[in-house]
PDB file of C-alpha atoms in Angstrom:
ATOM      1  CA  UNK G   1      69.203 -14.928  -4.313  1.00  0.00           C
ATOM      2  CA  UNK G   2      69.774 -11.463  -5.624  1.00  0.00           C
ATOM      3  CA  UNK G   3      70.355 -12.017  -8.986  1.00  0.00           C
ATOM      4  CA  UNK G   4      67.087 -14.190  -9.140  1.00  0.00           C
ATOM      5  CA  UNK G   5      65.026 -11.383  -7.727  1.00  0.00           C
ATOM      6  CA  UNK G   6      66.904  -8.900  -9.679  1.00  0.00           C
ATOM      7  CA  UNK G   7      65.696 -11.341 -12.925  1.00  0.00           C
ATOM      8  CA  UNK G   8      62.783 -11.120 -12.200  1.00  0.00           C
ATOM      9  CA  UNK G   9      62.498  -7.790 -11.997  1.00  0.00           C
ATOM     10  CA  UNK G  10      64.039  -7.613 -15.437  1.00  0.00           C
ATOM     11  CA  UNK G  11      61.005  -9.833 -17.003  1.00  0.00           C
ATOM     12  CA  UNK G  12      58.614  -6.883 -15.686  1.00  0.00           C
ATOM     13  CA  UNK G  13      57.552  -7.462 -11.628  1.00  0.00           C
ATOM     14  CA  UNK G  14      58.413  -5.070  -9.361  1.00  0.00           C
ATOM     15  CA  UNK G  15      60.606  -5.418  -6.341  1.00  0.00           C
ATOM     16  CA  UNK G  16      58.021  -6.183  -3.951  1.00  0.00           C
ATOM     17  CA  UNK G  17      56.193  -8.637  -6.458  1.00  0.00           C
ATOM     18  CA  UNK G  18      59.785 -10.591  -7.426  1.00  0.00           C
ATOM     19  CA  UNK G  19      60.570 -11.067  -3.189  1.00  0.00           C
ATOM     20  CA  UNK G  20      56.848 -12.494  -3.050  1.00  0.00           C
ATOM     21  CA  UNK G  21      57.005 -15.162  -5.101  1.00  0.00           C
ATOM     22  CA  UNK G  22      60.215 -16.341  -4.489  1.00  0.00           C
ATOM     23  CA  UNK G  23      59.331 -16.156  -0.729  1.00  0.00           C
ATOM     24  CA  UNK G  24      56.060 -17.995  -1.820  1.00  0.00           C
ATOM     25  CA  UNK G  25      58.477 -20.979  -3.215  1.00  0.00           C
ATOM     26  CA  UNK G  26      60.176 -21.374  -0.107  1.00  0.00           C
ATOM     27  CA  UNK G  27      57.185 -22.098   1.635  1.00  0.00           C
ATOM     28  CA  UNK G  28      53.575 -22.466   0.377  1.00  0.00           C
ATOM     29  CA  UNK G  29      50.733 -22.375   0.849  1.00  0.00           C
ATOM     30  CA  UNK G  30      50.974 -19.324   3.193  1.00  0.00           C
ATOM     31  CA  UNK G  31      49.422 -16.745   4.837  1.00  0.00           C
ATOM     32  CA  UNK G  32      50.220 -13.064   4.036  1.00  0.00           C
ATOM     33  CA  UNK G  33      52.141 -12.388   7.505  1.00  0.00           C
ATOM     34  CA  UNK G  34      53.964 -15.404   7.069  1.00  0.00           C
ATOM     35  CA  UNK G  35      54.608 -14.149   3.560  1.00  0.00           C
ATOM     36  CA  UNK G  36      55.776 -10.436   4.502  1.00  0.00           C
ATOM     37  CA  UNK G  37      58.772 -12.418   6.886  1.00  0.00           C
ATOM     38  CA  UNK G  38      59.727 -14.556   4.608  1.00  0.00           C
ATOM     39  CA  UNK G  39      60.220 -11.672   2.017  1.00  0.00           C
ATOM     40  CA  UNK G  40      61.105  -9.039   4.192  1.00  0.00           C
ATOM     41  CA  UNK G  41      58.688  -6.552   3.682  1.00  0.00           C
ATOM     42  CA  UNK G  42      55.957  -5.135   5.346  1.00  0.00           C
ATOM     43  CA  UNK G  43      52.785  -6.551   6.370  1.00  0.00           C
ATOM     44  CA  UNK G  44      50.430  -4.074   4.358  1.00  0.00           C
ATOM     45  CA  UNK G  45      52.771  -4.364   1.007  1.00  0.00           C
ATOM     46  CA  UNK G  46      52.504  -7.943   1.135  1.00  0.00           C
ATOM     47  CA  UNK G  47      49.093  -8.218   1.077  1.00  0.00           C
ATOM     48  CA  UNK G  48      48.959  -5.373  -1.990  1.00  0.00           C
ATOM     49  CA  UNK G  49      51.504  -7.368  -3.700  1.00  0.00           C
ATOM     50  CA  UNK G  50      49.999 -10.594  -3.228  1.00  0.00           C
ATOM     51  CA  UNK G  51      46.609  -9.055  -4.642  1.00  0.00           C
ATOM     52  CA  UNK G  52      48.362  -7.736  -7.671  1.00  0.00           C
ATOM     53  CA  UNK G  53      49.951 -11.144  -8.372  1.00  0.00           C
ATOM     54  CA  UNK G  54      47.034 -13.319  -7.904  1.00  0.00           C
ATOM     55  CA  UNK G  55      45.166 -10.314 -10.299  1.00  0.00           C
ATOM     56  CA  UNK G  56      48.121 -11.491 -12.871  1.00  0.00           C
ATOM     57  CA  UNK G  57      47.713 -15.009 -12.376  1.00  0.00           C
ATOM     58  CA  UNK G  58      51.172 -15.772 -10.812  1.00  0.00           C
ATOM     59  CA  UNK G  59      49.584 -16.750  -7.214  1.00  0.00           C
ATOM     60  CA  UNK G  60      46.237 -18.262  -6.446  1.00  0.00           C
ATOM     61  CA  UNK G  61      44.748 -17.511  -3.327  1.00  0.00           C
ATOM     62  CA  UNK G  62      42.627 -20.506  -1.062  1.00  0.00           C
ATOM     63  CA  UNK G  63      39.157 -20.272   0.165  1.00  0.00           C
ATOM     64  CA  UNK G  64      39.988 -20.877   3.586  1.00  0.00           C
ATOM     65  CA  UNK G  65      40.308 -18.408   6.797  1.00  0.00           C
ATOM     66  CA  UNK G  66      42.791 -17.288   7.256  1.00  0.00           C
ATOM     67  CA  UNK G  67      43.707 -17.310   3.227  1.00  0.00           C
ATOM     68  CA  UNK G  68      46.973 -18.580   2.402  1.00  0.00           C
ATOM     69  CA  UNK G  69      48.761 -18.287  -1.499  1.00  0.00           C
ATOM     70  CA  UNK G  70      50.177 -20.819  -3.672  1.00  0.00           C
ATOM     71  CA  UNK G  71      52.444 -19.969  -6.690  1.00  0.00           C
ATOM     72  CA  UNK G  72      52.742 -21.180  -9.979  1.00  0.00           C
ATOM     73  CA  UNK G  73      55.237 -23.453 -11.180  1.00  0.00           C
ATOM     74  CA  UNK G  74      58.627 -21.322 -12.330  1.00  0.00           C
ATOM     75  CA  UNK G  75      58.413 -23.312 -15.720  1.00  0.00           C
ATOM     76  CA  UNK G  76      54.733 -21.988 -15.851  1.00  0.00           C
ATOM     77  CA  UNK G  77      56.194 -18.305 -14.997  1.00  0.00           C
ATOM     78  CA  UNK G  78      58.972 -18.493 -17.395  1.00  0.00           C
ATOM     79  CA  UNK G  79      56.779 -20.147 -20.036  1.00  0.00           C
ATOM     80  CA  UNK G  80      54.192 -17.510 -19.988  1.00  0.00           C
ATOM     81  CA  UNK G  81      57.290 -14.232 -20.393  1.00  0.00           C
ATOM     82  CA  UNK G  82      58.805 -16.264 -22.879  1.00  0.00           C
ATOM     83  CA  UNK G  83      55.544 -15.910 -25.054  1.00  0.00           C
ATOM     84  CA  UNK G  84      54.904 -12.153 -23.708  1.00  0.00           C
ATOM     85  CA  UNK G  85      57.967 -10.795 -24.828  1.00  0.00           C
ATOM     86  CA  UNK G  86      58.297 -13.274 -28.016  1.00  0.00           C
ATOM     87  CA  UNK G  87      54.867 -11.640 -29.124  1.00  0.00           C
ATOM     88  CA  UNK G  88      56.180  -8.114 -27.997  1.00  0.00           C
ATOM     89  CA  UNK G  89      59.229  -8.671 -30.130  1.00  0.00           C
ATOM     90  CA  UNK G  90      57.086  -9.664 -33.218  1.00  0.00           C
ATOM     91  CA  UNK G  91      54.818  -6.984 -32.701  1.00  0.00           C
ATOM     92  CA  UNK G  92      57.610  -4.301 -32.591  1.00  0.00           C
ATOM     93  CA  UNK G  93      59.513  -5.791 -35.915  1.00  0.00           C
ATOM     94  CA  UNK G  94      56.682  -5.824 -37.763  1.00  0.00           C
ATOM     95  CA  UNK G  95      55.205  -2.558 -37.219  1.00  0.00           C
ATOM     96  CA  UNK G  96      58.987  -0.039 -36.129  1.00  0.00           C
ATOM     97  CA  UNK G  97      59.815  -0.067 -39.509  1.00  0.00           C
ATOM     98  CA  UNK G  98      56.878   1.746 -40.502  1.00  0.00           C
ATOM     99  CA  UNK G  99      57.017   4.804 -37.943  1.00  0.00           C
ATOM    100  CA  UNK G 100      59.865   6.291 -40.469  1.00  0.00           C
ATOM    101  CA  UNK G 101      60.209   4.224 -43.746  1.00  0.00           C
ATOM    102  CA  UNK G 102      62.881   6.426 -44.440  1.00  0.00           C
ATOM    103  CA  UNK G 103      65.424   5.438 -41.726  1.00  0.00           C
ATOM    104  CA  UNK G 104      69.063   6.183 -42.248  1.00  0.00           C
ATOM    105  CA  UNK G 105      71.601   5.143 -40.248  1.00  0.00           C
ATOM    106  CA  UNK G 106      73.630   7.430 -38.016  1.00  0.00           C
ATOM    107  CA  UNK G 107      77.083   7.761 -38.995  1.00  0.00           C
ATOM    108  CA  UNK G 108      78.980   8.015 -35.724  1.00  0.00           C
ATOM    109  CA  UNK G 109      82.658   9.117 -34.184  1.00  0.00           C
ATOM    110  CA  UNK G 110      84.305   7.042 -32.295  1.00  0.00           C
ATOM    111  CA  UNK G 111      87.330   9.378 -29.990  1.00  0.00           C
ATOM    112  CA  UNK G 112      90.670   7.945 -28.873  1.00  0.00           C
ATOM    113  CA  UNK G 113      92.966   5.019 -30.317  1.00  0.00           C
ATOM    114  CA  UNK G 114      91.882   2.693 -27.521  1.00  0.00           C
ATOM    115  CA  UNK G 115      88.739   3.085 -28.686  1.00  0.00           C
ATOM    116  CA  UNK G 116      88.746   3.179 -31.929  1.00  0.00           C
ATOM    117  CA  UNK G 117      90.447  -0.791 -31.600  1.00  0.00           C
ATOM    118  CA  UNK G 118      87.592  -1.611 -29.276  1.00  0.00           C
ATOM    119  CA  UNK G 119      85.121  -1.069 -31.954  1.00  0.00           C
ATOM    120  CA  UNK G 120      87.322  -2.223 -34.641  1.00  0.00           C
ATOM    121  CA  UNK G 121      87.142  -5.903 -32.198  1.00  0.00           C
ATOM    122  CA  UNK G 122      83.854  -5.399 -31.748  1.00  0.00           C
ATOM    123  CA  UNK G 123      83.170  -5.465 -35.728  1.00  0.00           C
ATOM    124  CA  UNK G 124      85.437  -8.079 -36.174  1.00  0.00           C
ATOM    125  CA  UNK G 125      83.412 -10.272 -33.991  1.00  0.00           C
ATOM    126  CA  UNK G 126      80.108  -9.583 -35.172  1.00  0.00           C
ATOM    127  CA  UNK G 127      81.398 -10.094 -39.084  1.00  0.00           C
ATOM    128  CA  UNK G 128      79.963 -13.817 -40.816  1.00  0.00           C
ATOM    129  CA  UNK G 129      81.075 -13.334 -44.104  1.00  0.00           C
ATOM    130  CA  UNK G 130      83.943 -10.785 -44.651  1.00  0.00           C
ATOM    131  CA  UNK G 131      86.310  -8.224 -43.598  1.00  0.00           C
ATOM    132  CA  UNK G 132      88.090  -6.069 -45.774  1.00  0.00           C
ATOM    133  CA  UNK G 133      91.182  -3.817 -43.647  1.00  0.00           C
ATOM    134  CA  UNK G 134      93.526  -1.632 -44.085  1.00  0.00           C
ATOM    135  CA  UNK G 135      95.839  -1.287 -40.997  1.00  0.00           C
ATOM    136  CA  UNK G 136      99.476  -0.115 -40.161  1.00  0.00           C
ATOM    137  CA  UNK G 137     101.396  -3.227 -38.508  1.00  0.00           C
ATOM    138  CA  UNK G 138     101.741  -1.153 -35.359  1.00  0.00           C
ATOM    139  CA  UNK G 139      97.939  -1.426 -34.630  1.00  0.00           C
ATOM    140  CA  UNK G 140      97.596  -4.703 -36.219  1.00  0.00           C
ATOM    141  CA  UNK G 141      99.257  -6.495 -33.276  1.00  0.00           C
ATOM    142  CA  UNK G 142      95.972  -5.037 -31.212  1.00  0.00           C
ATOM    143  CA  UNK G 143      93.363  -7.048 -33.723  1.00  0.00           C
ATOM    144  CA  UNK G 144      95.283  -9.912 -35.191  1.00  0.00           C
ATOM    145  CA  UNK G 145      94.079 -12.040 -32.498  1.00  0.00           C
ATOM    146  CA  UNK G 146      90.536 -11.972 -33.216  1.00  0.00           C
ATOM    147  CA  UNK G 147      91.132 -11.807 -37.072  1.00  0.00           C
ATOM    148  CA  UNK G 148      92.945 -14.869 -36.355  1.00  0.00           C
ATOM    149  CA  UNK G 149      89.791 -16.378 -34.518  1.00  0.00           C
ATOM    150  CA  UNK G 150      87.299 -15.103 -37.164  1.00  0.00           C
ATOM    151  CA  UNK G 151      89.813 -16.458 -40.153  1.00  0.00           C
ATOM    152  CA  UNK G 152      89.321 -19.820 -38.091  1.00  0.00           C
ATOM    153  CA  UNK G 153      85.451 -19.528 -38.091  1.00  0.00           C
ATOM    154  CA  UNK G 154      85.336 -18.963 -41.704  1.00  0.00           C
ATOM    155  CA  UNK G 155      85.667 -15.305 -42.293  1.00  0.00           C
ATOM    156  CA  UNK G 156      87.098 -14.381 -45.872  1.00  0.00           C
ATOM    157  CA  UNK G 157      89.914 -11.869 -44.620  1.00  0.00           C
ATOM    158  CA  UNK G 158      91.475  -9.455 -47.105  1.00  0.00           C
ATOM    159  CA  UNK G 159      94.092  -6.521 -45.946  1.00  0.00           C
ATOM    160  CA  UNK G 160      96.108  -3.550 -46.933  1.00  0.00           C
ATOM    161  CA  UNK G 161      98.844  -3.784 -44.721  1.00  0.00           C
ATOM    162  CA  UNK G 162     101.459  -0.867 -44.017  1.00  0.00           C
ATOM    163  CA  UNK G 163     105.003  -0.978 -42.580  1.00  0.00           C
ATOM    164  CA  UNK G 164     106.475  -4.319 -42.891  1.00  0.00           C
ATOM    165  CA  UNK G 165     103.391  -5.930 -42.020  1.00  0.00           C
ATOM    166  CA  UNK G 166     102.929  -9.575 -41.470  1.00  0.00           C
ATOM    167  CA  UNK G 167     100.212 -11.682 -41.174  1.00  0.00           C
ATOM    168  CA  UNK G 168     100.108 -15.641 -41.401  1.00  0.00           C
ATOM    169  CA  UNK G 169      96.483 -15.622 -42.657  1.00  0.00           C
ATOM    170  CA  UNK G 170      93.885 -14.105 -45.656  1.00  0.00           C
ATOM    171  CA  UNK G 171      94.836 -12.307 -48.388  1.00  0.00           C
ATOM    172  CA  UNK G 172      97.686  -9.382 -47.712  1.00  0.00           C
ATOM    173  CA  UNK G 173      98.517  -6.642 -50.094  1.00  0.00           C
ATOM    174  CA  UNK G 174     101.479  -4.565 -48.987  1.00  0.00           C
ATOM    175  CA  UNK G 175     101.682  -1.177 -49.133  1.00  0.00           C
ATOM    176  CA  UNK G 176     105.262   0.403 -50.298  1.00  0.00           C
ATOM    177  CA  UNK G 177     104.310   3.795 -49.157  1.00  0.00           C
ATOM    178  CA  UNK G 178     103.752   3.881 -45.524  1.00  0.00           C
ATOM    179  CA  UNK G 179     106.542   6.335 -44.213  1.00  0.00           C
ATOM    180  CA  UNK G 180     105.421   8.823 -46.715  1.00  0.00           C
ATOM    181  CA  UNK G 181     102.001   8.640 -45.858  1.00  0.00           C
ATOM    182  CA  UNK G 182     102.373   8.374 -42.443  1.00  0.00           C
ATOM    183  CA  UNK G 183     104.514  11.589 -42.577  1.00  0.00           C
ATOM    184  CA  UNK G 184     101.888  13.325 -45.161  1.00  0.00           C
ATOM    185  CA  UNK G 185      99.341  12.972 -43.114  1.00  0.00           C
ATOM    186  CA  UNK G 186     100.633  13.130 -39.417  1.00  0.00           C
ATOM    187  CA  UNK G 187      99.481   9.933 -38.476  1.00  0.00           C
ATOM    188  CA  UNK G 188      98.424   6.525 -39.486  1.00  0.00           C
ATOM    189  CA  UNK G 189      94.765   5.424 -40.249  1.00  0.00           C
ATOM    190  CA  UNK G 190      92.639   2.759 -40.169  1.00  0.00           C
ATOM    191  CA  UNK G 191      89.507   1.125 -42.942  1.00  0.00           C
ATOM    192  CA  UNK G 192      87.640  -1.848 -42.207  1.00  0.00           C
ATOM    193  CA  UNK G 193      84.164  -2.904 -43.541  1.00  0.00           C
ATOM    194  CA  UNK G 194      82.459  -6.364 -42.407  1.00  0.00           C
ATOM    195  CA  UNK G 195      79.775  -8.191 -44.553  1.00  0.00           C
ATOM    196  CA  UNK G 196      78.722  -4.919 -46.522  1.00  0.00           C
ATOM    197  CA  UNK G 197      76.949  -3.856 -43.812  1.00  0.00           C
ATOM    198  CA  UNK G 198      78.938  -1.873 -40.958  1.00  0.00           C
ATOM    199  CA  UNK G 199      82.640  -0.049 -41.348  1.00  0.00           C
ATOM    200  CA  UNK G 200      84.958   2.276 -39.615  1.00  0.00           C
ATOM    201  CA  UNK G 201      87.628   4.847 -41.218  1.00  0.00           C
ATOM    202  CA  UNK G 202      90.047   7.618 -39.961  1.00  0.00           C
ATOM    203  CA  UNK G 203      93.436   8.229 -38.233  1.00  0.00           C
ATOM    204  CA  UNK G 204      93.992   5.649 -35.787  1.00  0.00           C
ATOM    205  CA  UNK G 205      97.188   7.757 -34.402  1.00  0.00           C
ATOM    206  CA  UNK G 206      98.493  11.198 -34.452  1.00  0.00           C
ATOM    207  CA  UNK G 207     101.883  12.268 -34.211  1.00  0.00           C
ATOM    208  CA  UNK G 208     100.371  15.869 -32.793  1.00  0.00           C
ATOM    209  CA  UNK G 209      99.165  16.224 -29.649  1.00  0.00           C
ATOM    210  CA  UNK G 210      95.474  15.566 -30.551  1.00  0.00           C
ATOM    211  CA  UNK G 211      92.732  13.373 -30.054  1.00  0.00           C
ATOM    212  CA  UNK G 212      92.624  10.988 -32.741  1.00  0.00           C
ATOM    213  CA  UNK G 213      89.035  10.548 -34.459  1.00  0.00           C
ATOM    214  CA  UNK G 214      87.422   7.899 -36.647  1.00  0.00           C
ATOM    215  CA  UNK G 215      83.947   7.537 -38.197  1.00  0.00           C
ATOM    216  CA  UNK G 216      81.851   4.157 -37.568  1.00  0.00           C
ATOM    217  CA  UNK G 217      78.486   3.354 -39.377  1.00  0.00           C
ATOM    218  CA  UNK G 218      76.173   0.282 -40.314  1.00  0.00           C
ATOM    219  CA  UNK G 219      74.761   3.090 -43.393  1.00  0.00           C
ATOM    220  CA  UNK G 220      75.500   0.893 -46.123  1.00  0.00           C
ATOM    221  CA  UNK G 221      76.149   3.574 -48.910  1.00  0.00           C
ATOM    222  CA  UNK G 222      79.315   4.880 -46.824  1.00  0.00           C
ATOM    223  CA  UNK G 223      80.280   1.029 -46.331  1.00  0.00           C
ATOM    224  CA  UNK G 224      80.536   0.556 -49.661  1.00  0.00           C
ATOM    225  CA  UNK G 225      82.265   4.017 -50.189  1.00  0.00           C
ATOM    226  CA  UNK G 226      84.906   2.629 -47.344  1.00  0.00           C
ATOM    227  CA  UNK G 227      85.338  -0.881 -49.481  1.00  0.00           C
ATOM    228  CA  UNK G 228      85.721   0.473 -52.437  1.00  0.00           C
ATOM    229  CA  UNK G 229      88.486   2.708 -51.275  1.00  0.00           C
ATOM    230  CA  UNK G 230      89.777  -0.279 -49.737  1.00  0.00           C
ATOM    231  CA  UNK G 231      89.580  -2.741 -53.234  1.00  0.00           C
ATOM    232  CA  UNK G 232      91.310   0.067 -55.088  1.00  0.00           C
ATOM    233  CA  UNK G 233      94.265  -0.167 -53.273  1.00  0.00           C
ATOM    234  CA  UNK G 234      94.630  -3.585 -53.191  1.00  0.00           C
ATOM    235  CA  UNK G 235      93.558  -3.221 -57.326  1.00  0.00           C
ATOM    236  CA  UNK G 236      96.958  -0.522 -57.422  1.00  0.00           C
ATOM    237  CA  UNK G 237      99.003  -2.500 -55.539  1.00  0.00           C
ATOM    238  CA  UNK G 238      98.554  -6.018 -57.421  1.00  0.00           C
ATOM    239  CA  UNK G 239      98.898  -4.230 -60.571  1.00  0.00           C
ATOM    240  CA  UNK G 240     102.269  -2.655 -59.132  1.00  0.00           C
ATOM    241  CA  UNK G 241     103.635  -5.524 -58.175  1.00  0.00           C
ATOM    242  CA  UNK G 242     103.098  -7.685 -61.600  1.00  0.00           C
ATOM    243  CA  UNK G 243     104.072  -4.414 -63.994  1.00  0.00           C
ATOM    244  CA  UNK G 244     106.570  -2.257 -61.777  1.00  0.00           C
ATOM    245  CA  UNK G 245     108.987  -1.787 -64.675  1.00  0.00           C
ATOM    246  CA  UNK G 246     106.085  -0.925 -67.136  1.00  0.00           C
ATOM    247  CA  UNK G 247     104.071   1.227 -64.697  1.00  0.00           C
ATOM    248  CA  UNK G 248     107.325   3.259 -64.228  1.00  0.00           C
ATOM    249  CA  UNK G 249     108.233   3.372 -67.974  1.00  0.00           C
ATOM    250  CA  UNK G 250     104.601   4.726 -68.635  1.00  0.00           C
ATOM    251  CA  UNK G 251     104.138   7.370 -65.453  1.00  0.00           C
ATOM    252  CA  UNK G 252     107.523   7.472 -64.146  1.00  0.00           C
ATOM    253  CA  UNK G 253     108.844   6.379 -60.604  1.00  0.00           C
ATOM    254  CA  UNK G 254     106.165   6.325 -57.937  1.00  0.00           C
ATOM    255  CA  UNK G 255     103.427   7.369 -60.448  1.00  0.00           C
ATOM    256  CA  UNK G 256     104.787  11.142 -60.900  1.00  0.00           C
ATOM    257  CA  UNK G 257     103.239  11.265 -63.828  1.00  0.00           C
ATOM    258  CA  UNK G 258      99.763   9.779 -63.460  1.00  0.00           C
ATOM    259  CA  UNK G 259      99.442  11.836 -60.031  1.00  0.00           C
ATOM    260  CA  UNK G 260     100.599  15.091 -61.713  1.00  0.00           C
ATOM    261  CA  UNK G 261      97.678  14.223 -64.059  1.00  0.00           C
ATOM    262  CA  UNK G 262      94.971  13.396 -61.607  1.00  0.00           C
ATOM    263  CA  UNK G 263      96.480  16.143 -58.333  1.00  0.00           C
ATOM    264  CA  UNK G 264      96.471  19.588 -58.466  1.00  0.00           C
ATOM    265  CA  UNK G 265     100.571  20.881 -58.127  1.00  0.00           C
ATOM    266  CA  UNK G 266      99.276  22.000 -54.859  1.00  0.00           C
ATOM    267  CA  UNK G 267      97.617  19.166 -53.670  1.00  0.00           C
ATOM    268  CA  UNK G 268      98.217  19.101 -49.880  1.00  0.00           C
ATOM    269  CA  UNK G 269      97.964  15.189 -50.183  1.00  0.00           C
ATOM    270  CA  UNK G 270     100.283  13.331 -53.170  1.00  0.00           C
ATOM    271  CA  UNK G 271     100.729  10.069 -51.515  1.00  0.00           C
ATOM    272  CA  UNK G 272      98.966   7.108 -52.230  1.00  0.00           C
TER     273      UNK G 272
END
């Protein structure tokens, strides 16, 4: 009976009002003392309470001495909320966008690796179009059953995977460089984007003794920055896999050439 009073309390009565009427549909009609012992409260509150619903329309009172209440039918009562807060709702779409026209979305950090994978699940599961990933195979293991479940339900799955990774589903383009870049930058790190609209980047592990940090957002100009990043690796890593002896013939082995060109000598970061 709790979790109907504590409903009810949810839809907008008070405490006093929700033990009232479901008191009321125990027994009815009644009189206010019966009222206050079927509820539980006392006398004097029941008789406020009772005034305040019949002043909302939820009881109607008799014209008989002594007075006794009736209630409305639940279907009535649920009927009428269901239009209250459907018109609320309309009211508030309509007219929140125009408080600040200019609304940008927060960007956001997310702290820890546990995390960091809850939100990554949590994006996963609200995707219905896409997900583009990048992921070590270490912290794939964590997702790949609710990839798996969005592949299932349609989802067009496409991932950068690191470290002998494996995957029986989408699109995978492997990465040959993870050790390097795992060393390079301390750690390992995660990308994911979902239906252009919502995405997640940053080191997913640390090899120091840190907190490990990524950045989630639904502001669509860094989700695009985030799939982008994303496309171009899987655009460099198709292209290295169909023309490996040309690529190497033109910028030498592992691209020395082409990221002499495009790094500084003392670029901190020269793995890609």
């Amino acid at each position: 009976m709790n979790d109907i009073i504590e409903s009810l309390k949810e839809i907008g009565l008070n405490s006093y009002e929700a033990k009232v009427y479901v008191a009321l549909l125990k027994k009815y009609p009644a009189t206010g003392y019966e009222i206050s012992k079927l509820a539980d409260i006392p006398q004097s509150r029941a008789y406020d309470t009772l005034k305040a619903l019949e002043n909302s329309q939820i009881v109607m009172s008799s014209n008989t001495k002594p007075v006794t209440y009736t209630p409305i039918r639940p279907k009535e009562l649920t009927k009428r909320y269901k239009r209250k807060i459907n018109s609320t709702l309309d009211f508030l779409e309509k007219k929140l966008p125009n408080v600040k026209e200019d609304y940008t979305e927060p960007i956001l950090t997310v702290n820890g690796s546990n995390e960091i994978r809850e939100k990554i699940i949590e994006i996963i599961k609200n995707a219905r179009r896409e997900i583009y990933l990048e992921i070590w195979s270490q912290d794939f293991k964590f997702i790949e059953k609710e990839l798996l479940e969005g592949y299932n339900r349609g989802l067009d799955i496409k991932i950068v995977g690191y470290d002998n990774f494996e995957c029986t589903f989408g699109t995978v383009f492997k990465h040959a460089s993870a050790r390097e870049i795992e060393h390079s930058l301390g750690g390992r790190m995660v990308f994911i984007t979902a239906d252009n609209s919502e995405g997640l980047f940053g080191k997913i592990e640390s090899k120091k003794n840190e907190t490990v940090v990524s950045i989630w957002t639904k502001n669509k100009d860094v989700v695009f920055l985030i799939k982008e990043f994303i496309v171009h690796d899987m655009y460099l890593i198709d292209i290295e896999g169909q023309f490996p002896e040309q690529l190497k013939y033109f910028y030498g082995k592992g691209l020395k050439r082409l990221k002499d060109k495009v790094l500084s000598q003392n670029a901190e970061y020269r793995i890609h």
